[in-house]
PDB file of C-alpha atoms in Angstrom:
ATOM      1  CA  LEU A   1       0.089  -0.196  -0.069  1.00 88.00           C
ATOM      2  CA  ASP A   2       3.252   2.487   0.166  1.00 86.00           C
ATOM      3  CA  THR A   3       3.383   4.172  -3.170  1.00 85.00           C
ATOM      4  CA  ARG A   4       6.025   6.835  -2.152  1.00 89.00           C
ATOM      5  CA  MET A   5       9.268   6.920  -4.069  1.00 86.00           C
ATOM      6  CA  ARG A   6      11.926   6.890  -1.832  1.00 89.00           C
ATOM      7  CA  SER A   7      14.771   7.419  -4.105  1.00 87.00           C
ATOM      8  CA  GLY A   8      15.764   8.600  -7.469  1.00 83.00           C
ATOM      9  CA  THR A   9      17.193   5.234  -8.339  1.00 84.00           C
ATOM     10  CA  GLU A  10      13.566   3.682  -7.482  1.00 89.00           C
ATOM     11  CA  LEU A  11      12.070   6.330  -9.678  1.00 86.00           C
ATOM     12  CA  GLY A  12      13.984   5.536 -12.661  1.00 87.00           C
ATOM     13  CA  GLU A  13      13.458   1.836 -12.463  1.00 89.00           C
ATOM     14  CA  ARG A  14       9.769   2.376 -12.340  1.00 89.00           C
ATOM     15  CA  LEU A  15       9.762   4.314 -15.266  1.00 88.00           C
ATOM     16  CA  ASP A  16      12.571   2.479 -17.097  1.00 91.00           C
ATOM     17  CA  LEU A  17      14.022   5.599 -17.928  1.00 88.00           C
ATOM     18  CA  PRO A  18      17.507   6.889 -16.904  1.00 85.00           C
ATOM     19  CA  LEU A  19      17.643   9.705 -13.915  1.00 89.00           C
ATOM     20  CA  LEU A  20      20.120  12.071 -15.539  1.00 92.00           C
ATOM     21  CA  ALA A  21      20.459  14.116 -12.126  1.00 91.00           C
ATOM     22  CA  ARG A  22      18.778  15.514  -9.104  1.00 89.00           C
ATOM     23  CA  VAL A  23      19.018  19.136  -8.926  1.00 90.00           C
ATOM     24  CA  PRO A  24      18.313  21.471  -6.102  1.00 89.00           C
ATOM     25  CA  ALA A  25      16.346  24.786  -6.160  1.00 89.00           C
ATOM     26  CA  PRO A  26      18.411  27.858  -6.590  1.00 89.00           C
ATOM     27  CA  PRO A  27      19.257  29.970  -4.030  1.00 89.00           C
ATOM     28  CA  ARG A  28      16.380  32.433  -3.344  1.00 90.00           C
ATOM     29  CA  LYS A  29      18.365  35.298  -4.356  1.00 91.00           C
ATOM     30  CA  LEU A  30      19.488  34.399  -7.429  1.00 91.00           C
ATOM     31  CA  ALA A  31      15.954  33.066  -8.490  1.00 90.00           C
ATOM     32  CA  GLY A  32      14.527  36.405  -7.136  1.00 91.00           C
ATOM     33  CA  ASN A  33      16.602  38.420  -9.595  1.00 93.00           C
ATOM     34  CA  ASP A  34      16.450  36.105 -12.864  1.00 93.00           C
ATOM     35  CA  GLU A  35      20.228  34.650 -11.995  1.00 93.00           C
ATOM     36  CA  LEU A  36      21.607  31.391 -13.288  1.00 94.00           C
ATOM     37  CA  VAL A  37      23.498  29.444 -11.126  1.00 94.00           C
ATOM     38  CA  MET A  38      25.963  28.397 -13.916  1.00 94.00           C
ATOM     39  CA  LEU A  39      26.741  32.101 -14.284  1.00 92.00           C
ATOM     40  CA  ALA A  40      26.556  33.268 -10.698  1.00 91.00           C
ATOM     41  CA  LYS A  41      27.981  30.693  -8.504  1.00 89.00           C
ATOM     42  CA  PRO A  42      29.385  28.122 -11.205  1.00 89.00           C
ATOM     43  CA  THR A  43      31.673  26.618  -8.571  1.00 87.00           C
ATOM     44  CA  GLY A  44      29.382  25.765  -5.678  1.00 85.00           C
ATOM     45  CA  GLN A  45      27.263  22.768  -5.224  1.00 87.00           C
ATOM     46  CA  HIS A  46      24.531  24.013  -7.301  1.00 90.00           C
ATOM     47  CA  GLY A  47      26.702  24.559 -10.054  1.00 91.00           C
ATOM     48  CA  GLU A  48      28.127  21.064  -9.696  1.00 94.00           C
ATOM     49  CA  SER A  49      24.647  19.383 -10.274  1.00 94.00           C
ATOM     50  CA  PHE A  50      24.450  21.008 -13.862  1.00 95.00           C
ATOM     51  CA  ARG A  51      27.519  19.892 -14.756  1.00 94.00           C
ATOM     52  CA  ILE A  52      26.575  16.301 -13.566  1.00 95.00           C
ATOM     53  CA  LEU A  53      23.300  16.650 -15.857  1.00 95.00           C
ATOM     54  CA  ARG A  54      25.627  17.697 -18.632  1.00 95.00           C
ATOM     55  CA  THR A  55      27.999  14.417 -17.906  1.00 95.00           C
ATOM     56  CA  ASN A  56      25.145  11.903 -17.867  1.00 94.00           C
ATOM     57  CA  LEU A  57      23.089  13.550 -20.762  1.00 94.00           C
ATOM     58  CA  GLU A  58      26.493  13.431 -22.786  1.00 93.00           C
ATOM     59  CA  PHE A  59      26.560   9.752 -21.842  1.00 92.00           C
ATOM     60  CA  THR A  60      23.083   9.062 -22.762  1.00 90.00           C
ATOM     61  CA  LEU A  61      23.306  10.689 -25.965  1.00 90.00           C
ATOM     62  CA  LEU A  62      26.422   8.769 -27.180  1.00 86.00           C
ATOM     63  CA  SER A  63      24.186   5.797 -28.578  1.00 78.00           C
ATOM     64  CA  GLY A  64      22.490   7.948 -31.087  1.00 78.00           C
ATOM     65  CA  ASP A  65      23.390  10.942 -33.280  1.00 86.00           C
ATOM     66  CA  ALA A  66      21.002  13.170 -30.935  1.00 91.00           C
ATOM     67  CA  LYS A  67      21.547  16.873 -31.120  1.00 94.00           C
ATOM     68  CA  THR A  68      18.085  18.511 -30.591  1.00 96.00           C
ATOM     69  CA  VAL A  69      16.932  18.130 -27.080  1.00 97.00           C
ATOM     70  CA  LEU A  70      13.520  19.203 -26.015  1.00 97.00           C
ATOM     71  CA  VAL A  71      13.399  20.041 -21.989  1.00 96.00           C
ATOM     72  CA  THR A  72      10.060  20.131 -20.360  1.00 95.00           C
ATOM     73  CA  SER A  73       8.171  19.533 -17.048  1.00 93.00           C
ATOM     74  CA  ALA A  74       4.835  18.208 -16.068  1.00 92.00           C
ATOM     75  CA  ALA A  75       3.635  21.525 -14.679  1.00 92.00           C
ATOM     76  CA  SER A  76       4.728  25.093 -14.396  1.00 91.00           C
ATOM     77  CA  LYS A  77       6.905  26.567 -11.673  1.00 89.00           C
ATOM     78  CA  GLU A  78       9.129  23.306 -11.964  1.00 92.00           C
ATOM     79  CA  GLY A  79      11.902  24.967 -13.131  1.00 92.00           C
ATOM     80  CA  LYS A  80      12.346  23.574 -16.581  1.00 94.00           C
ATOM     81  CA  SER A  81      13.613  27.003 -17.873  1.00 95.00           C
ATOM     82  CA  THR A  82      16.069  27.377 -15.162  1.00 95.00           C
ATOM     83  CA  THR A  83      17.325  23.968 -16.086  1.00 96.00           C
ATOM     84  CA  ALA A  84      17.320  24.641 -19.776  1.00 97.00           C
ATOM     85  CA  ALA A  85      19.464  27.545 -19.374  1.00 97.00           C
ATOM     86  CA  ASN A  86      22.070  26.280 -16.831  1.00 96.00           C
ATOM     87  CA  LEU A  87      21.909  22.961 -18.610  1.00 97.00           C
ATOM     88  CA  ALA A  88      22.840  25.088 -22.166  1.00 97.00           C
ATOM     89  CA  VAL A  89      25.666  26.899 -20.272  1.00 96.00           C
ATOM     90  CA  ALA A  90      27.217  23.992 -18.801  1.00 95.00           C
ATOM     91  CA  LEU A  91      27.346  22.299 -22.203  1.00 96.00           C
ATOM     92  CA  ALA A  92      29.056  25.520 -23.803  1.00 95.00           C
ATOM     93  CA  ARG A  93      31.555  25.788 -21.214  1.00 93.00           C
ATOM     94  CA  GLY A  94      32.299  21.870 -21.577  1.00 92.00           C
ATOM     95  CA  GLY A  95      33.648  22.949 -25.191  1.00 93.00           C
ATOM     96  CA  ARG A  96      30.181  22.456 -27.276  1.00 94.00           C
ATOM     97  CA  ARG A  97      28.598  24.983 -29.437  1.00 95.00           C
ATOM     98  CA  VAL A  98      25.308  25.267 -28.329  1.00 96.00           C
ATOM     99  CA  ALA A  99      22.157  27.012 -29.225  1.00 97.00           C
ATOM    100  CA  LEU A 100      19.456  27.515 -26.902  1.00 98.00           C
ATOM    101  CA  VAL A 101      16.096  28.325 -27.982  1.00 98.00           C
ATOM    102  CA  ASP A 102      12.990  29.489 -26.276  1.00 97.00           C
ATOM    103  CA  LEU A 103       9.857  27.423 -27.576  1.00 97.00           C
ATOM    104  CA  ASP A 104       7.731  28.230 -24.670  1.00 96.00           C
ATOM    105  CA  LEU A 105       5.565  30.354 -26.767  1.00 95.00           C
ATOM    106  CA  ARG A 106       2.852  30.512 -23.769  1.00 93.00           C
ATOM    107  CA  ARG A 107       5.254  32.232 -20.935  1.00 93.00           C
ATOM    108  CA  PRO A 108       8.706  32.929 -22.675  1.00 95.00           C
ATOM    109  CA  TYR A 109      11.605  33.389 -19.980  1.00 94.00           C
ATOM    110  CA  LEU A 110      14.903  32.727 -21.142  1.00 95.00           C
ATOM    111  CA  ASN A 111      15.401  36.408 -22.448  1.00 95.00           C
ATOM    112  CA  ARG A 112      15.339  37.447 -18.774  1.00 94.00           C
ATOM    113  CA  PHE A 113      18.131  35.302 -17.770  1.00 95.00           C
ATOM    114  CA  PHE A 114      20.499  36.593 -20.383  1.00 94.00           C
ATOM    115  CA  ARG A 115      18.969  40.269 -20.515  1.00 93.00           C
ATOM    116  CA  LEU A 116      17.989  40.424 -23.910  1.00 93.00           C
ATOM    117  CA  PRO A 117      14.519  42.172 -24.014  1.00 88.00           C
ATOM    118  CA  GLY A 118      13.056  43.176 -27.463  1.00 85.00           C
ATOM    119  CA  THR A 119      15.274  41.085 -29.603  1.00 90.00           C
ATOM    120  CA  PRO A 120      14.196  39.404 -32.837  1.00 94.00           C
ATOM    121  CA  GLY A 121      13.136  35.745 -31.744  1.00 96.00           C
ATOM    122  CA  ILE A 122      12.499  32.542 -33.556  1.00 97.00           C
ATOM    123  CA  THR A 123       8.540  33.654 -34.761  1.00 97.00           C
ATOM    124  CA  ASP A 124      10.234  36.980 -36.159  1.00 97.00           C
ATOM    125  CA  VAL A 125      12.561  34.392 -38.489  1.00 97.00           C
ATOM    126  CA  ALA A 126       9.666  32.152 -39.110  1.00 96.00           C
ATOM    127  CA  LEU A 127       7.597  35.370 -40.487  1.00 96.00           C
ATOM    128  CA  GLY A 128      10.683  36.413 -42.666  1.00 96.00           C
ATOM    129  CA  ARG A 129      11.256  39.943 -40.439  1.00 95.00           C
ATOM    130  CA  ALA A 130      14.689  38.347 -39.453  1.00 96.00           C
ATOM    131  CA  THR A 131      17.380  35.817 -40.464  1.00 96.00           C
ATOM    132  CA  LEU A 132      18.101  32.820 -38.522  1.00 96.00           C
ATOM    133  CA  GLY A 133      21.944  34.447 -37.927  1.00 95.00           C
ATOM    134  CA  GLY A 134      20.709  37.669 -37.227  1.00 95.00           C
ATOM    135  CA  ALA A 135      18.409  36.457 -34.477  1.00 96.00           C
ATOM    136  CA  LEU A 136      20.933  34.624 -32.882  1.00 96.00           C
ATOM    137  CA  THR A 137      22.950  35.966 -30.116  1.00 95.00           C
ATOM    138  CA  ARG A 138      26.055  35.347 -28.887  1.00 95.00           C
ATOM    139  CA  VAL A 139      26.305  35.802 -24.757  1.00 94.00           C
ATOM    140  CA  ASP A 140      29.227  35.619 -22.671  1.00 91.00           C
ATOM    141  CA  LEU A 141      29.812  32.452 -20.730  1.00 90.00           C
ATOM    142  CA  GLY A 142      31.022  34.720 -17.927  1.00 86.00           C
ATOM    143  CA  THR A 143      28.279  37.232 -17.252  1.00 84.00           C
ATOM    144  CA  GLY A 144      25.621  35.809 -19.583  1.00 84.00           C
ATOM    145  CA  LEU A 145      24.953  38.935 -21.311  1.00 87.00           C
ATOM    146  CA  ARG A 146      25.103  39.802 -24.942  1.00 85.00           C
ATOM    147  CA  VAL A 147      29.254  39.244 -26.275  1.00 81.00           C
ATOM    148  CA  SER A 148      30.964  42.498 -26.873  1.00 58.00           C
ATOM    149  CA  ALA A 149      33.982  42.984 -29.112  1.00 48.00           C
ATOM    150  CA  GLY A 150      36.113  41.450 -26.376  1.00 48.00           C
ATOM    151  CA  GLY A 151      34.648  37.899 -27.138  1.00 53.00           C
ATOM    152  CA  ASP A 152      32.940  35.284 -24.723  1.00 58.00           C
ATOM    153  CA  ARG A 153      34.930  34.094 -21.629  1.00 58.00           C
ATOM    154  CA  ALA A 154      34.374  31.657 -18.822  1.00 58.00           C
ATOM    155  CA  PRO A 155      35.745  32.516 -15.545  1.00 57.00           C
ATOM    156  CA  ARG A 156      39.178  31.273 -14.588  1.00 50.00           C
ATOM    157  CA  GLY A 157      39.437  27.437 -13.027  1.00 53.00           C
ATOM    158  CA  LEU A 158      36.732  25.894 -15.352  1.00 60.00           C
ATOM    159  CA  GLU A 159      36.665  24.185 -18.345  1.00 66.00           C
ATOM    160  CA  SER A 160      37.751  25.778 -21.952  1.00 59.00           C
ATOM    161  CA  PRO A 161      34.480  27.634 -23.267  1.00 71.00           C
ATOM    162  CA  GLY A 162      32.709  26.390 -26.311  1.00 90.00           C
ATOM    163  CA  SER A 163      30.162  28.962 -27.152  1.00 94.00           C
ATOM    164  CA  LEU A 164      26.455  29.846 -26.263  1.00 96.00           C
ATOM    165  CA  ASP A 165      24.018  31.294 -28.837  1.00 96.00           C
ATOM    166  CA  VAL A 166      20.068  32.455 -27.416  1.00 97.00           C
ATOM    167  CA  LEU A 167      17.283  32.486 -29.734  1.00 97.00           C
ATOM    168  CA  THR A 168      14.273  33.944 -27.830  1.00 97.00           C
ATOM    169  CA  SER A 169      10.789  33.784 -28.575  1.00 96.00           C
ATOM    170  CA  GLY A 170      10.010  36.751 -30.323  1.00 95.00           C
ATOM    171  CA  PRO A 171       6.523  37.850 -30.364  1.00 95.00           C
ATOM    172  CA  LEU A 172       3.733  35.800 -29.361  1.00 95.00           C
ATOM    173  CA  PRO A 173       1.530  33.953 -31.946  1.00 95.00           C
ATOM    174  CA  PRO A 174      -2.290  34.008 -31.610  1.00 94.00           C
ATOM    175  CA  ASP A 175      -2.169  30.075 -31.634  1.00 94.00           C
ATOM    176  CA  PRO A 176       1.113  28.565 -30.132  1.00 94.00           C
ATOM    177  CA  GLY A 177      -0.008  24.847 -30.857  1.00 93.00           C
ATOM    178  CA  GLU A 178      -0.853  25.570 -34.606  1.00 94.00           C
ATOM    179  CA  PHE A 179       3.120  27.460 -34.822  1.00 95.00           C
ATOM    180  CA  VAL A 180       4.807  24.774 -33.337  1.00 95.00           C
ATOM    181  CA  GLY A 181       3.587  22.075 -35.978  1.00 94.00           C
ATOM    182  CA  THR A 182       4.444  24.450 -38.671  1.00 95.00           C
ATOM    183  CA  ASN A 183       6.732  23.042 -41.610  1.00 96.00           C
ATOM    184  CA  ARG A 184       8.598  26.287 -41.204  1.00 97.00           C
ATOM    185  CA  LEU A 185       9.819  25.832 -37.413  1.00 97.00           C
ATOM    186  CA  SER A 186      10.836  22.560 -38.632  1.00 96.00           C
ATOM    187  CA  GLU A 187      12.969  24.013 -41.239  1.00 97.00           C
ATOM    188  CA  ILE A 188      14.571  26.287 -38.627  1.00 97.00           C
ATOM    189  CA  LEU A 189      14.827  23.372 -35.973  1.00 97.00           C
ATOM    190  CA  HIS A 190      16.790  21.429 -38.979  1.00 96.00           C
ATOM    191  CA  ALA A 191      19.307  24.396 -39.555  1.00 97.00           C
ATOM    192  CA  LEU A 192      19.946  24.849 -36.104  1.00 97.00           C
ATOM    193  CA  ARG A 193      20.435  21.043 -35.922  1.00 96.00           C
ATOM    194  CA  GLU A 194      23.077  21.472 -38.380  1.00 95.00           C
ATOM    195  CA  SER A 195      24.885  24.297 -37.425  1.00 95.00           C
ATOM    196  CA  TYR A 196      25.720  23.351 -33.726  1.00 96.00           C
ATOM    197  CA  ASP A 197      26.760  20.398 -31.537  1.00 95.00           C
ATOM    198  CA  LEU A 198      23.885  20.696 -29.898  1.00 96.00           C
ATOM    199  CA  VAL A 199      20.435  22.641 -29.522  1.00 97.00           C
ATOM    200  CA  VAL A 200      18.444  22.808 -26.140  1.00 98.00           C
ATOM    201  CA  ILE A 201      15.147  23.794 -26.447  1.00 98.00           C
ATOM    202  CA  ASP A 202      12.788  25.305 -23.770  1.00 97.00           C
ATOM    203  CA  SER A 203       9.064  24.231 -23.999  1.00 95.00           C
ATOM    204  CA  PRO A 204       5.602  24.627 -22.085  1.00 94.00           C
ATOM    205  CA  PRO A 205       4.777  22.305 -19.381  1.00 93.00           C
ATOM    206  CA  MET A 206       3.693  18.662 -20.793  1.00 91.00           C
ATOM    207  CA  LEU A 207       0.442  18.498 -18.939  1.00 89.00           C
ATOM    208  CA  ARG A 208      -0.589  22.203 -19.370  1.00 81.00           C
ATOM    209  CA  VAL A 209      -0.798  22.116 -23.380  1.00 86.00           C
ATOM    210  CA  GLY A 210      -0.380  20.085 -26.127  1.00 89.00           C
ATOM    211  CA  ASP A 211       2.610  21.885 -27.610  1.00 92.00           C
ATOM    212  CA  VAL A 212       5.111  19.352 -26.155  1.00 93.00           C
ATOM    213  CA  MET A 213       3.546  16.477 -27.991  1.00 94.00           C
ATOM    214  CA  THR A 214       3.950  18.293 -30.992  1.00 94.00           C
ATOM    215  CA  LEU A 215       7.218  19.398 -30.771  1.00 95.00           C
ATOM    216  CA  SER A 216       8.473  15.974 -29.508  1.00 94.00           C
ATOM    217  CA  THR A 217       8.034  14.748 -33.036  1.00 94.00           C
ATOM    218  CA  LYS A 218      10.830  17.484 -34.204  1.00 95.00           C
ATOM    219  CA  VAL A 219      13.370  16.808 -31.938  1.00 96.00           C
ATOM    220  CA  ASP A 220      15.736  13.939 -31.063  1.00 95.00           C
ATOM    221  CA  ALA A 221      15.464  13.825 -27.482  1.00 94.00           C
ATOM    222  CA  LEU A 222      13.210  14.844 -24.491  1.00 93.00           C
ATOM    223  CA  VAL A 223      14.271  15.987 -20.883  1.00 94.00           C
TER     224      VAL A 223
END
């Protein structure tokens, strides 16, 4: 009669899925200021949990040619956007060329982490208002801000940096569920897949809307 899950190992066994990591909630001060652990405190305990997530994800992807990874959650406010952003920074710090894409077209959030208000996004690219290259923003792996002429840099003592480009949501479409099923979005995701080592995609919660079920047919893996 006891249906409780007593360990992460048991959870993975019940679902027959690999448990990639156990990520603690971010410090309250960082969360309140929309700051990422991998940028503000990358060498602490919280940062280590995302490096574990990165490593285990890379091991999981070894068996195939998966390059586009969709990050979601069951319900809202469970930390999927925070996880996607921190994971993308960790992957870039590990030497990967990473694109981070905001496809939560209900409540986009990635622009807040990287201080990118009003930049062209993926919907602008789909509508032909911006090129894909023009909408992607290179961010500094030390500060998380838009890269200046000095280039991106990681804090001392961390891995050699790769690169991280962020593609925000852009203007929200009137019907996000229809937009995520379009051929134009598939073409954009394919172009990103061909240009980067890994593409990390933020999405809405699974149990709230059907967007994730549609998006899952356009990506290689789902976390």
